[in-house]
């Protein structure tokens, strides 16, 4: 994984929270699957 960091909005304290690299990696995997099978998922 690159040196980029991923953040998400934290509504609890109106700030930002860093997404842990492993979580970001899993999210990227899921996004790839959704994009690959978008037609199948949406019919």
Short mmCIF file of N, CA and C in Angstrom, two decimals:
data_model
loop_
_atom_site.label_atom_id
_atom_site.label_comp_id
_atom_site.label_asym_id
_atom_site.label_seq_id
_atom_site.Cartn_x
_atom_site.Cartn_y
_atom_site.Cartn_z
N UNK A 1 0.85 -1.18 0.00
CA UNK A 1 0.00 0.00 0.00
C UNK A 1 0.89 1.23 0.00
N UNK A 2 0.41 2.30 -0.63
CA UNK A 2 1.20 3.53 -0.75
C UNK A 2 1.26 4.28 0.58
N UNK A 3 1.95 5.42 0.57
CA UNK A 3 2.08 6.23 1.76
C UNK A 3 0.88 7.12 2.01
N UNK A 4 -0.18 6.96 1.22
CA UNK A 4 -1.38 7.76 1.41
C UNK A 4 -2.12 7.31 2.66
N UNK A 5 -2.79 8.24 3.31
CA UNK A 5 -3.60 7.92 4.48
C UNK A 5 -5.06 8.20 4.14
N UNK A 6 -5.95 7.40 4.67
CA UNK A 6 -7.37 7.53 4.43
C UNK A 6 -8.03 8.00 5.72
N UNK A 7 -8.88 9.02 5.62
CA UNK A 7 -9.58 9.56 6.78
C UNK A 7 -11.08 9.54 6.52
N UNK A 8 -11.84 9.51 7.61
CA UNK A 8 -13.30 9.61 7.50
C UNK A 8 -13.77 10.65 8.51
N UNK A 9 -14.93 11.21 8.22
CA UNK A 9 -15.49 12.21 9.13
C UNK A 9 -15.91 11.53 10.43
N UNK A 10 -15.59 12.16 11.55
CA UNK A 10 -15.96 11.65 12.86
C UNK A 10 -17.01 12.60 13.42
N UNK A 11 -18.27 12.19 13.36
CA UNK A 11 -19.36 13.07 13.79
C UNK A 11 -19.43 13.22 15.31
N UNK A 12 -18.78 12.33 16.05
CA UNK A 12 -18.80 12.42 17.51
C UNK A 12 -18.12 13.68 18.00
N UNK A 13 -16.95 13.97 17.44
CA UNK A 13 -16.23 15.16 17.90
C UNK A 13 -15.98 16.16 16.77
N UNK A 14 -16.77 16.06 15.71
CA UNK A 14 -16.67 16.97 14.56
C UNK A 14 -15.26 17.07 14.01
N UNK A 15 -14.57 15.96 13.97
CA UNK A 15 -13.20 15.94 13.45
C UNK A 15 -13.03 14.85 12.41
N UNK A 16 -11.81 14.40 12.28
CA UNK A 16 -11.48 13.36 11.33
C UNK A 16 -10.81 12.21 12.08
N UNK A 17 -11.07 11.00 11.61
CA UNK A 17 -10.46 9.81 12.19
C UNK A 17 -9.74 9.06 11.08
N UNK A 18 -8.50 8.67 11.34
CA UNK A 18 -7.74 7.92 10.34
C UNK A 18 -8.28 6.50 10.27
N UNK A 19 -8.51 6.02 9.05
CA UNK A 19 -8.93 4.64 8.84
C UNK A 19 -7.67 3.78 8.85
N UNK A 20 -7.68 2.74 9.64
CA UNK A 20 -6.50 1.88 9.74
C UNK A 20 -6.21 1.24 8.39
N UNK A 21 -4.94 1.09 8.04
CA UNK A 21 -4.57 0.56 6.72
C UNK A 21 -5.23 -0.76 6.37
N UNK A 22 -5.36 -1.66 7.32
CA UNK A 22 -5.98 -2.96 7.03
C UNK A 22 -7.44 -2.76 6.64
N UNK A 23 -8.14 -1.90 7.35
CA UNK A 23 -9.53 -1.62 7.03
C UNK A 23 -9.64 -1.01 5.64
N UNK A 24 -8.75 -0.10 5.31
CA UNK A 24 -8.76 0.53 3.99
C UNK A 24 -8.50 -0.50 2.90
N UNK A 25 -7.63 -1.45 3.17
CA UNK A 25 -7.32 -2.50 2.20
C UNK A 25 -8.55 -3.37 1.94
N UNK A 26 -9.26 -3.74 3.01
CA UNK A 26 -10.47 -4.55 2.87
C UNK A 26 -11.54 -3.75 2.12
N UNK A 27 -11.67 -2.47 2.45
CA UNK A 27 -12.65 -1.62 1.77
C UNK A 27 -12.35 -1.55 0.28
N UNK A 28 -11.08 -1.45 -0.09
CA UNK A 28 -10.70 -1.41 -1.50
C UNK A 28 -11.05 -2.73 -2.18
N UNK A 29 -10.86 -3.85 -1.48
CA UNK A 29 -11.22 -5.15 -2.04
C UNK A 29 -12.72 -5.24 -2.29
N UNK A 30 -13.52 -4.79 -1.32
CA UNK A 30 -14.98 -4.82 -1.46
C UNK A 30 -15.41 -3.91 -2.61
N UNK A 31 -14.82 -2.72 -2.70
CA UNK A 31 -15.17 -1.80 -3.78
C UNK A 31 -14.86 -2.43 -5.13
N UNK A 32 -13.73 -3.10 -5.23
CA UNK A 32 -13.36 -3.78 -6.48
C UNK A 32 -14.38 -4.84 -6.86
N UNK A 33 -14.83 -5.62 -5.88
CA UNK A 33 -15.84 -6.65 -6.15
C UNK A 33 -17.16 -6.03 -6.59
N UNK A 34 -17.59 -4.98 -5.91
CA UNK A 34 -18.84 -4.31 -6.27
C UNK A 34 -18.76 -3.77 -7.69
N UNK A 35 -17.64 -3.12 -8.02
CA UNK A 35 -17.48 -2.57 -9.37
C UNK A 35 -17.45 -3.67 -10.43
N UNK A 36 -16.80 -4.78 -10.11
CA UNK A 36 -16.71 -5.89 -11.06
C UNK A 36 -18.08 -6.51 -11.32
N UNK A 37 -18.88 -6.66 -10.28
CA UNK A 37 -20.17 -7.35 -10.40
C UNK A 37 -21.37 -6.41 -10.31
N UNK A 38 -21.16 -5.13 -10.63
CA UNK A 38 -22.24 -4.13 -10.52
C UNK A 38 -23.48 -4.54 -11.32
N UNK A 39 -23.28 -4.98 -12.56
CA UNK A 39 -24.43 -5.37 -13.39
C UNK A 39 -25.20 -6.52 -12.77
N UNK A 40 -24.48 -7.50 -12.25
CA UNK A 40 -25.12 -8.66 -11.62
C UNK A 40 -25.88 -8.22 -10.37
N UNK A 41 -25.26 -7.36 -9.56
CA UNK A 41 -25.89 -6.91 -8.32
C UNK A 41 -27.15 -6.09 -8.57
N UNK A 42 -27.12 -5.25 -9.61
CA UNK A 42 -28.26 -4.37 -9.88
C UNK A 42 -29.26 -4.96 -10.87
N UNK A 43 -28.92 -6.08 -11.45
CA UNK A 43 -29.84 -6.74 -12.36
C UNK A 43 -29.71 -6.30 -13.72
#
